[in-house]
């Protein structure tokens, strides 16, 4: 559905932090991330994106590392959002009602937030044995842009991410995606952008984790026609770029492919 006031929607400035993470060390990660942000953010941004489990690394040690929704990492996110007057997002391990979730937090400067619980749990890494899957698709609003939230392994499931009725403009995926499957990451992100006629932003981490799995980044932003806006392999990177809403509208007007999509329900 074309946004009725799209001419009033401004460009969005987005900052991806493709970070190195310290294994299962929340305090060290939060200190390091805050320091790197203070050194690296040179201009006003609307959104700072952190990787999956940015405060611990992608750990299955949920019982030891989980926090409550009023814990130190949530408080840290609010402080960062206030400091830079922007939204901050990333996932962490949350304990709620005796269940553990890989939960993406969408934190606003005023301390209000939305969240998305990872739907597809990575069986090869035993994530499904340690965490509870989410059941809700989540779309948030930022300055008129509709943004669909997703986490890592979700990228492999196009039905879950399908842009039904043109309900979102950006598909945002945070990840701890290993280097040995980077070819899949680099193929699937442009595919999701082209088939959903939306921007797709993938924010990954770099470095080895505690299981000696290497992550090579490849964070990127792909526009609705499959063209690269931002791409960074290998190195830690903190980068701000701008995206244009008119590109979404123009793509869907010239190529009205979404109108011909199949209708379906997810059970």
PDB file of C-alpha atoms in Angstrom:
ATOM      1  CA  UNK A   1       0.000   0.000   0.000  1.00  0.00           C
ATOM      2  CA  UNK A   2       1.540   3.290  -1.117  1.00  0.00           C
ATOM      3  CA  UNK A   3       1.990   5.692   1.756  1.00  0.00           C
ATOM      4  CA  UNK A   4      -0.571   8.526   1.284  1.00  0.00           C
ATOM      5  CA  UNK A   5       1.858  11.195   2.478  1.00  0.00           C
ATOM      6  CA  UNK A   6       5.052   9.833   0.990  1.00  0.00           C
ATOM      7  CA  UNK A   7       6.120  13.235  -0.318  1.00  0.00           C
ATOM      8  CA  UNK A   8       6.428  14.358   3.297  1.00  0.00           C
ATOM      9  CA  UNK A   9       8.630  11.423   4.316  1.00  0.00           C
ATOM     10  CA  UNK A  10      12.254  12.462   4.592  1.00  0.00           C
ATOM     11  CA  UNK A  11      15.391  10.502   3.924  1.00  0.00           C
ATOM     12  CA  UNK A  12      16.408   8.282   6.806  1.00  0.00           C
ATOM     13  CA  UNK A  13      19.930   8.331   8.237  1.00  0.00           C
ATOM     14  CA  UNK A  14      21.005   4.927   9.486  1.00  0.00           C
ATOM     15  CA  UNK A  15      24.141   3.935  11.393  1.00  0.00           C
ATOM     16  CA  UNK A  16      25.307   0.316  11.331  1.00  0.00           C
ATOM     17  CA  UNK A  17      27.816  -0.749  13.944  1.00  0.00           C
ATOM     18  CA  UNK A  18      29.503  -3.892  12.637  1.00  0.00           C
ATOM     19  CA  UNK A  19      31.126  -4.603  15.980  1.00  0.00           C
ATOM     20  CA  UNK A  20      33.634  -6.989  17.464  1.00  0.00           C
ATOM     21  CA  UNK A  21      32.047  -8.628  20.520  1.00  0.00           C
ATOM     22  CA  UNK A  22      33.665  -9.953  23.690  1.00  0.00           C
ATOM     23  CA  UNK A  23      32.433 -13.445  24.482  1.00  0.00           C
ATOM     24  CA  UNK A  24      29.853 -13.625  27.290  1.00  0.00           C
ATOM     25  CA  UNK A  25      31.111 -10.381  28.843  1.00  0.00           C
ATOM     26  CA  UNK A  26      28.236  -7.926  29.105  1.00  0.00           C
ATOM     27  CA  UNK A  27      30.072  -5.211  31.012  1.00  0.00           C
ATOM     28  CA  UNK A  28      33.045  -5.185  28.641  1.00  0.00           C
ATOM     29  CA  UNK A  29      30.804  -5.124  25.566  1.00  0.00           C
ATOM     30  CA  UNK A  30      28.672  -2.266  26.830  1.00  0.00           C
ATOM     31  CA  UNK A  31      31.729  -0.231  27.785  1.00  0.00           C
ATOM     32  CA  UNK A  32      33.449  -0.877  24.462  1.00  0.00           C
ATOM     33  CA  UNK A  33      30.361  -0.201  22.365  1.00  0.00           C
ATOM     34  CA  UNK A  34      29.706   3.091  24.174  1.00  0.00           C
ATOM     35  CA  UNK A  35      33.329   4.154  23.660  1.00  0.00           C
ATOM     36  CA  UNK A  36      33.339   3.269  19.967  1.00  0.00           C
ATOM     37  CA  UNK A  37      30.045   5.094  19.422  1.00  0.00           C
ATOM     38  CA  UNK A  38      31.365   8.218  21.159  1.00  0.00           C
ATOM     39  CA  UNK A  39      34.458   8.176  18.944  1.00  0.00           C
ATOM     40  CA  UNK A  40      32.729   7.216  15.707  1.00  0.00           C
ATOM     41  CA  UNK A  41      29.415   9.011  15.400  1.00  0.00           C
ATOM     42  CA  UNK A  42      30.170  12.295  13.643  1.00  0.00           C
ATOM     43  CA  UNK A  43      26.716  13.338  12.442  1.00  0.00           C
ATOM     44  CA  UNK A  44      23.077  13.220  13.459  1.00  0.00           C
ATOM     45  CA  UNK A  45      21.524   9.829  12.829  1.00  0.00           C
ATOM     46  CA  UNK A  46      17.978   8.466  13.116  1.00  0.00           C
ATOM     47  CA  UNK A  47      18.888   4.874  13.972  1.00  0.00           C
ATOM     48  CA  UNK A  48      21.839   2.953  15.427  1.00  0.00           C
ATOM     49  CA  UNK A  49      21.813  -0.780  14.627  1.00  0.00           C
ATOM     50  CA  UNK A  50      23.787  -3.238  16.766  1.00  0.00           C
ATOM     51  CA  UNK A  51      24.298  -6.954  16.008  1.00  0.00           C
ATOM     52  CA  UNK A  52      22.466  -9.979  17.397  1.00  0.00           C
ATOM     53  CA  UNK A  53      23.193 -10.568  21.111  1.00  0.00           C
ATOM     54  CA  UNK A  54      25.460  -7.516  21.041  1.00  0.00           C
ATOM     55  CA  UNK A  55      26.128  -7.643  24.793  1.00  0.00           C
ATOM     56  CA  UNK A  56      27.221 -11.305  25.017  1.00  0.00           C
ATOM     57  CA  UNK A  57      27.858 -12.771  21.597  1.00  0.00           C
ATOM     58  CA  UNK A  58      25.629 -15.553  20.227  1.00  0.00           C
ATOM     59  CA  UNK A  59      25.685 -17.732  23.329  1.00  0.00           C
ATOM     60  CA  UNK A  60      23.548 -20.695  24.360  1.00  0.00           C
ATOM     61  CA  UNK A  61      24.370 -20.009  28.020  1.00  0.00           C
ATOM     62  CA  UNK A  62      20.984 -18.398  28.493  1.00  0.00           C
ATOM     63  CA  UNK A  63      20.501 -19.151  32.172  1.00  0.00           C
ATOM     64  CA  UNK A  64      23.738 -17.410  33.174  1.00  0.00           C
ATOM     65  CA  UNK A  65      23.532 -14.448  30.791  1.00  0.00           C
ATOM     66  CA  UNK A  66      19.837 -13.578  30.616  1.00  0.00           C
ATOM     67  CA  UNK A  67      18.579 -10.245  31.902  1.00  0.00           C
ATOM     68  CA  UNK A  68      15.148  -8.997  32.894  1.00  0.00           C
ATOM     69  CA  UNK A  69      13.444  -6.274  30.876  1.00  0.00           C
ATOM     70  CA  UNK A  70      14.617  -3.670  33.396  1.00  0.00           C
ATOM     71  CA  UNK A  71      18.197  -4.947  33.417  1.00  0.00           C
ATOM     72  CA  UNK A  72      21.506  -3.179  32.800  1.00  0.00           C
ATOM     73  CA  UNK A  73      21.514  -3.633  29.025  1.00  0.00           C
ATOM     74  CA  UNK A  74      18.038  -2.155  28.623  1.00  0.00           C
ATOM     75  CA  UNK A  75      19.129   0.786  30.773  1.00  0.00           C
ATOM     76  CA  UNK A  76      22.286   1.158  28.664  1.00  0.00           C
ATOM     77  CA  UNK A  77      20.223   1.184  25.461  1.00  0.00           C
ATOM     78  CA  UNK A  78      18.009   3.930  26.831  1.00  0.00           C
ATOM     79  CA  UNK A  79      21.060   6.005  27.777  1.00  0.00           C
ATOM     80  CA  UNK A  80      22.544   5.600  24.289  1.00  0.00           C
ATOM     81  CA  UNK A  81      19.233   6.487  22.634  1.00  0.00           C
ATOM     82  CA  UNK A  82      18.963   9.602  24.791  1.00  0.00           C
ATOM     83  CA  UNK A  83      22.573  10.630  24.171  1.00  0.00           C
ATOM     84  CA  UNK A  84      22.327  10.452  20.385  1.00  0.00           C
ATOM     85  CA  UNK A  85      18.629  11.394  20.206  1.00  0.00           C
ATOM     86  CA  UNK A  86      17.843   8.436  17.984  1.00  0.00           C
ATOM     87  CA  UNK A  87      16.478   4.904  18.046  1.00  0.00           C
ATOM     88  CA  UNK A  88      18.875   2.138  19.103  1.00  0.00           C
ATOM     89  CA  UNK A  89      18.220  -1.505  18.271  1.00  0.00           C
ATOM     90  CA  UNK A  90      19.918  -4.840  18.833  1.00  0.00           C
ATOM     91  CA  UNK A  91      19.092  -8.168  20.478  1.00  0.00           C
ATOM     92  CA  UNK A  92      19.919  -9.622  23.874  1.00  0.00           C
ATOM     93  CA  UNK A  93      18.968 -12.624  25.994  1.00  0.00           C
ATOM     94  CA  UNK A  94      15.824 -11.918  27.999  1.00  0.00           C
ATOM     95  CA  UNK A  95      14.250 -14.062  30.702  1.00  0.00           C
ATOM     96  CA  UNK A  96      10.496 -13.703  31.006  1.00  0.00           C
ATOM     97  CA  UNK A  97       8.008 -16.037  32.707  1.00  0.00           C
ATOM     98  CA  UNK A  98      10.711 -18.713  33.023  1.00  0.00           C
ATOM     99  CA  UNK A  99      11.369 -18.641  29.287  1.00  0.00           C
ATOM    100  CA  UNK A 100      14.459 -17.338  27.477  1.00  0.00           C
ATOM    101  CA  UNK A 101      14.158 -15.232  24.339  1.00  0.00           C
ATOM    102  CA  UNK A 102      16.552 -13.872  21.732  1.00  0.00           C
ATOM    103  CA  UNK A 103      14.815 -10.491  21.790  1.00  0.00           C
ATOM    104  CA  UNK A 104      15.399  -7.546  19.475  1.00  0.00           C
ATOM    105  CA  UNK A 105      14.800  -4.294  21.350  1.00  0.00           C
ATOM    106  CA  UNK A 106      13.729  -1.148  19.482  1.00  0.00           C
ATOM    107  CA  UNK A 107      14.589   1.579  22.024  1.00  0.00           C
ATOM    108  CA  UNK A 108      13.403   5.181  21.658  1.00  0.00           C
ATOM    109  CA  UNK A 109      15.104   8.187  23.298  1.00  0.00           C
ATOM    110  CA  UNK A 110      12.190   8.663  25.710  1.00  0.00           C
ATOM    111  CA  UNK A 111      12.673   5.155  27.111  1.00  0.00           C
ATOM    112  CA  UNK A 112       9.677   3.595  25.373  1.00  0.00           C
ATOM    113  CA  UNK A 113      10.381   0.539  23.254  1.00  0.00           C
ATOM    114  CA  UNK A 114       9.020  -2.219  21.048  1.00  0.00           C
ATOM    115  CA  UNK A 115      10.471  -5.707  20.750  1.00  0.00           C
ATOM    116  CA  UNK A 116      10.589  -8.720  18.462  1.00  0.00           C
ATOM    117  CA  UNK A 117      11.351 -12.268  19.621  1.00  0.00           C
ATOM    118  CA  UNK A 118      13.307 -14.329  17.090  1.00  0.00           C
ATOM    119  CA  UNK A 119      10.912 -16.650  15.299  1.00  0.00           C
ATOM    120  CA  UNK A 120      13.289 -19.126  13.677  1.00  0.00           C
ATOM    121  CA  UNK A 121      15.749 -20.609  16.163  1.00  0.00           C
ATOM    122  CA  UNK A 122      18.996 -21.968  14.737  1.00  0.00           C
ATOM    123  CA  UNK A 123      18.796 -25.719  15.260  1.00  0.00           C
ATOM    124  CA  UNK A 124      22.357 -26.384  14.067  1.00  0.00           C
ATOM    125  CA  UNK A 125      23.567 -24.285  16.998  1.00  0.00           C
ATOM    126  CA  UNK A 126      21.036 -25.710  19.506  1.00  0.00           C
ATOM    127  CA  UNK A 127      19.301 -22.352  19.796  1.00  0.00           C
ATOM    128  CA  UNK A 128      15.968 -24.183  19.655  1.00  0.00           C
ATOM    129  CA  UNK A 129      16.934 -26.170  22.765  1.00  0.00           C
ATOM    130  CA  UNK A 130      17.744 -23.061  24.819  1.00  0.00           C
ATOM    131  CA  UNK A 131      15.304 -20.396  23.685  1.00  0.00           C
ATOM    132  CA  UNK A 132      11.581 -19.987  23.070  1.00  0.00           C
ATOM    133  CA  UNK A 133      10.531 -18.877  19.568  1.00  0.00           C
ATOM    134  CA  UNK A 134       8.539 -15.723  19.028  1.00  0.00           C
ATOM    135  CA  UNK A 135       5.117 -15.827  17.415  1.00  0.00           C
ATOM    136  CA  UNK A 136       4.535 -12.231  16.320  1.00  0.00           C
ATOM    137  CA  UNK A 137       5.630 -10.355  13.227  1.00  0.00           C
ATOM    138  CA  UNK A 138       6.596  -6.829  14.273  1.00  0.00           C
ATOM    139  CA  UNK A 139       6.600  -3.617  12.249  1.00  0.00           C
ATOM    140  CA  UNK A 140       7.740  -0.344  13.815  1.00  0.00           C
ATOM    141  CA  UNK A 141       7.488   3.223  12.573  1.00  0.00           C
ATOM    142  CA  UNK A 142      10.373   5.655  12.258  1.00  0.00           C
ATOM    143  CA  UNK A 143       9.629   9.094  10.788  1.00  0.00           C
ATOM    144  CA  UNK A 144       6.924   7.603   8.561  1.00  0.00           C
ATOM    145  CA  UNK A 145       9.003   4.633   7.415  1.00  0.00           C
ATOM    146  CA  UNK A 146       7.553   1.188   8.202  1.00  0.00           C
ATOM    147  CA  UNK A 147      10.302  -1.175   9.360  1.00  0.00           C
ATOM    148  CA  UNK A 148       9.956  -4.942   9.723  1.00  0.00           C
ATOM    149  CA  UNK A 149      12.185  -6.479  12.406  1.00  0.00           C
ATOM    150  CA  UNK A 150      13.995  -9.812  12.017  1.00  0.00           C
ATOM    151  CA  UNK A 151      16.962 -11.711  13.434  1.00  0.00           C
ATOM    152  CA  UNK A 152      19.656 -13.711  11.607  1.00  0.00           C
ATOM    153  CA  UNK A 153      18.247 -17.189  10.775  1.00  0.00           C
ATOM    154  CA  UNK A 154      14.890 -15.573   9.908  1.00  0.00           C
ATOM    155  CA  UNK A 155      16.592 -14.449   6.687  1.00  0.00           C
ATOM    156  CA  UNK A 156      16.306 -17.990   5.297  1.00  0.00           C
ATOM    157  CA  UNK A 157      12.499 -18.025   5.554  1.00  0.00           C
ATOM    158  CA  UNK A 158      10.964 -15.799   2.851  1.00  0.00           C
ATOM    159  CA  UNK A 159       7.370 -16.702   3.718  1.00  0.00           C
ATOM    160  CA  UNK A 160       7.804 -15.288   7.238  1.00  0.00           C
ATOM    161  CA  UNK A 161       9.371 -12.125   5.829  1.00  0.00           C
ATOM    162  CA  UNK A 162       7.056 -11.626   2.863  1.00  0.00           C
ATOM    163  CA  UNK A 163       5.964  -8.016   2.339  1.00  0.00           C
ATOM    164  CA  UNK A 164       2.236  -8.698   2.209  1.00  0.00           C
ATOM    165  CA  UNK A 165       0.116  -5.747   1.061  1.00  0.00           C
ATOM    166  CA  UNK A 166       3.238  -3.569   0.943  1.00  0.00           C
ATOM    167  CA  UNK A 167       3.127  -3.272   4.723  1.00  0.00           C
ATOM    168  CA  UNK A 168       6.798  -2.326   5.201  1.00  0.00           C
ATOM    169  CA  UNK A 169       9.462  -0.186   3.513  1.00  0.00           C
ATOM    170  CA  UNK A 170      12.566  -1.619   5.225  1.00  0.00           C
ATOM    171  CA  UNK A 171      13.376  -5.164   6.285  1.00  0.00           C
ATOM    172  CA  UNK A 172      15.912  -4.927   9.118  1.00  0.00           C
ATOM    173  CA  UNK A 173      17.930  -8.029  10.032  1.00  0.00           C
ATOM    174  CA  UNK A 174      20.480  -8.137  12.839  1.00  0.00           C
ATOM    175  CA  UNK A 175      22.782 -11.129  12.901  1.00  0.00           C
ATOM    176  CA  UNK A 176      25.663 -13.247  14.106  1.00  0.00           C
ATOM    177  CA  UNK A 177      26.140 -14.838  10.703  1.00  0.00           C
ATOM    178  CA  UNK A 178      29.325 -16.939  10.346  1.00  0.00           C
ATOM    179  CA  UNK A 179      31.882 -16.384   7.606  1.00  0.00           C
ATOM    180  CA  UNK A 180      31.610 -19.961   6.322  1.00  0.00           C
ATOM    181  CA  UNK A 181      28.062 -19.225   5.132  1.00  0.00           C
ATOM    182  CA  UNK A 182      28.659 -15.628   4.028  1.00  0.00           C
ATOM    183  CA  UNK A 183      27.832 -16.569   0.419  1.00  0.00           C
ATOM    184  CA  UNK A 184      24.306 -17.406   1.592  1.00  0.00           C
ATOM    185  CA  UNK A 185      24.007 -14.092   3.463  1.00  0.00           C
ATOM    186  CA  UNK A 186      25.208 -12.161   0.410  1.00  0.00           C
ATOM    187  CA  UNK A 187      22.722 -13.957  -1.850  1.00  0.00           C
ATOM    188  CA  UNK A 188      19.662 -13.869   0.404  1.00  0.00           C
ATOM    189  CA  UNK A 189      19.728 -10.188   1.387  1.00  0.00           C
ATOM    190  CA  UNK A 190      19.485  -8.904  -2.219  1.00  0.00           C
ATOM    191  CA  UNK A 191      16.859 -11.581  -2.923  1.00  0.00           C
ATOM    192  CA  UNK A 192      14.710 -10.349  -0.024  1.00  0.00           C
ATOM    193  CA  UNK A 193      15.085  -6.753  -1.265  1.00  0.00           C
ATOM    194  CA  UNK A 194      14.088  -7.571  -4.837  1.00  0.00           C
ATOM    195  CA  UNK A 195      11.161  -9.858  -4.025  1.00  0.00           C
ATOM    196  CA  UNK A 196       9.736  -7.510  -1.361  1.00  0.00           C
ATOM    197  CA  UNK A 197      10.555  -4.251  -3.179  1.00  0.00           C
ATOM    198  CA  UNK A 198      11.943  -2.780   0.009  1.00  0.00           C
ATOM    199  CA  UNK A 199      15.266  -1.744   1.421  1.00  0.00           C
ATOM    200  CA  UNK A 200      16.929  -4.604   3.282  1.00  0.00           C
ATOM    201  CA  UNK A 201      19.492  -3.794   5.947  1.00  0.00           C
ATOM    202  CA  UNK A 202      21.617  -6.591   7.364  1.00  0.00           C
ATOM    203  CA  UNK A 203      23.825  -5.785  10.373  1.00  0.00           C
ATOM    204  CA  UNK A 204      26.331  -8.495  11.286  1.00  0.00           C
ATOM    205  CA  UNK A 205      29.253  -8.778  13.717  1.00  0.00           C
ATOM    206  CA  UNK A 206      32.957  -9.477  13.142  1.00  0.00           C
ATOM    207  CA  UNK A 207      35.601 -11.608  14.856  1.00  0.00           C
ATOM    208  CA  UNK A 208      35.757 -15.030  16.486  1.00  0.00           C
ATOM    209  CA  UNK A 209      33.271 -16.014  19.162  1.00  0.00           C
ATOM    210  CA  UNK A 210      33.869 -18.297  22.149  1.00  0.00           C
ATOM    211  CA  UNK A 211      33.288 -21.356  19.972  1.00  0.00           C
ATOM    212  CA  UNK A 212      36.034 -20.227  17.558  1.00  0.00           C
ATOM    213  CA  UNK A 213      33.449 -19.442  14.885  1.00  0.00           C
ATOM    214  CA  UNK A 214      34.634 -16.581  12.692  1.00  0.00           C
ATOM    215  CA  UNK A 215      32.307 -13.790  11.592  1.00  0.00           C
ATOM    216  CA  UNK A 216      33.356 -11.630   8.653  1.00  0.00           C
ATOM    217  CA  UNK A 217      30.662  -8.988   8.755  1.00  0.00           C
ATOM    218  CA  UNK A 218      29.370  -8.244   5.260  1.00  0.00           C
ATOM    219  CA  UNK A 219      26.854  -5.831   6.774  1.00  0.00           C
ATOM    220  CA  UNK A 220      24.946  -4.168   3.981  1.00  0.00           C
ATOM    221  CA  UNK A 221      22.021  -2.141   2.769  1.00  0.00           C
ATOM    222  CA  UNK A 222      20.362  -3.110  -0.509  1.00  0.00           C
ATOM    223  CA  UNK A 223      17.764  -0.887  -2.165  1.00  0.00           C
ATOM    224  CA  UNK A 224      14.370  -2.060  -3.558  1.00  0.00           C
ATOM    225  CA  UNK A 225      15.879  -2.740  -6.982  1.00  0.00           C
ATOM    226  CA  UNK A 226      18.737  -4.820  -5.596  1.00  0.00           C
ATOM    227  CA  UNK A 227      21.429  -2.151  -5.787  1.00  0.00           C
ATOM    228  CA  UNK A 228      24.011  -1.795  -3.029  1.00  0.00           C
ATOM    229  CA  UNK A 229      23.808   1.298  -0.820  1.00  0.00           C
ATOM    230  CA  UNK A 230      26.348   0.113   1.771  1.00  0.00           C
ATOM    231  CA  UNK A 231      28.538  -2.971   2.073  1.00  0.00           C
ATOM    232  CA  UNK A 232      31.421  -3.757   4.427  1.00  0.00           C
ATOM    233  CA  UNK A 233      33.231  -7.106   4.755  1.00  0.00           C
ATOM    234  CA  UNK A 234      35.790  -8.220   7.322  1.00  0.00           C
ATOM    235  CA  UNK A 235      36.581  -5.165   9.462  1.00  0.00           C
ATOM    236  CA  UNK A 236      34.800  -3.584  12.391  1.00  0.00           C
ATOM    237  CA  UNK A 237      32.890  -0.636  10.985  1.00  0.00           C
ATOM    238  CA  UNK A 238      30.705   2.192  12.234  1.00  0.00           C
ATOM    239  CA  UNK A 239      29.079   3.864   9.255  1.00  0.00           C
ATOM    240  CA  UNK A 240      26.176   6.231   8.628  1.00  0.00           C
ATOM    241  CA  UNK A 241      24.329   6.331   5.310  1.00  0.00           C
ATOM    242  CA  UNK A 242      21.093   7.778   3.985  1.00  0.00           C
ATOM    243  CA  UNK A 243      18.162   6.100   2.218  1.00  0.00           C
ATOM    244  CA  UNK A 244      15.422   7.719   0.165  1.00  0.00           C
ATOM    245  CA  UNK A 245      11.717   6.904   0.485  1.00  0.00           C
ATOM    246  CA  UNK A 246      11.032   8.016  -3.080  1.00  0.00           C
ATOM    247  CA  UNK A 247      13.113   5.045  -4.238  1.00  0.00           C
ATOM    248  CA  UNK A 248      10.568   2.681  -2.650  1.00  0.00           C
ATOM    249  CA  UNK A 249       7.617   4.476  -4.220  1.00  0.00           C
ATOM    250  CA  UNK A 250       9.249   4.714  -7.659  1.00  0.00           C
ATOM    251  CA  UNK A 251      10.221   1.034  -7.720  1.00  0.00           C
ATOM    252  CA  UNK A 252       6.718  -0.139  -6.840  1.00  0.00           C
ATOM    253  CA  UNK A 253       5.106   2.227  -9.328  1.00  0.00           C
ATOM    254  CA  UNK A 254       7.327   1.251 -12.262  1.00  0.00           C
ATOM    255  CA  UNK A 255       7.384  -2.455 -11.371  1.00  0.00           C
ATOM    256  CA  UNK A 256       4.037  -3.253  -9.653  1.00  0.00           C
ATOM    257  CA  UNK A 257       5.025  -6.859  -8.931  1.00  0.00           C
ATOM    258  CA  UNK A 258       3.735  -6.955  -5.358  1.00  0.00           C
ATOM    259  CA  UNK A 259       0.183  -6.587  -6.647  1.00  0.00           C
ATOM    260  CA  UNK A 260       0.472 -10.011  -8.253  1.00  0.00           C
ATOM    261  CA  UNK A 261       1.721 -11.783  -5.121  1.00  0.00           C
ATOM    262  CA  UNK A 262      -0.037 -14.853  -3.724  1.00  0.00           C
ATOM    263  CA  UNK A 263      -2.259 -14.392  -0.698  1.00  0.00           C
ATOM    264  CA  UNK A 264      -1.600 -16.721   2.225  1.00  0.00           C
ATOM    265  CA  UNK A 265      -1.801 -17.077   5.995  1.00  0.00           C
ATOM    266  CA  UNK A 266       0.954 -18.276   8.288  1.00  0.00           C
ATOM    267  CA  UNK A 267      -0.245 -20.961  10.678  1.00  0.00           C
TER     268      UNK A 267
END
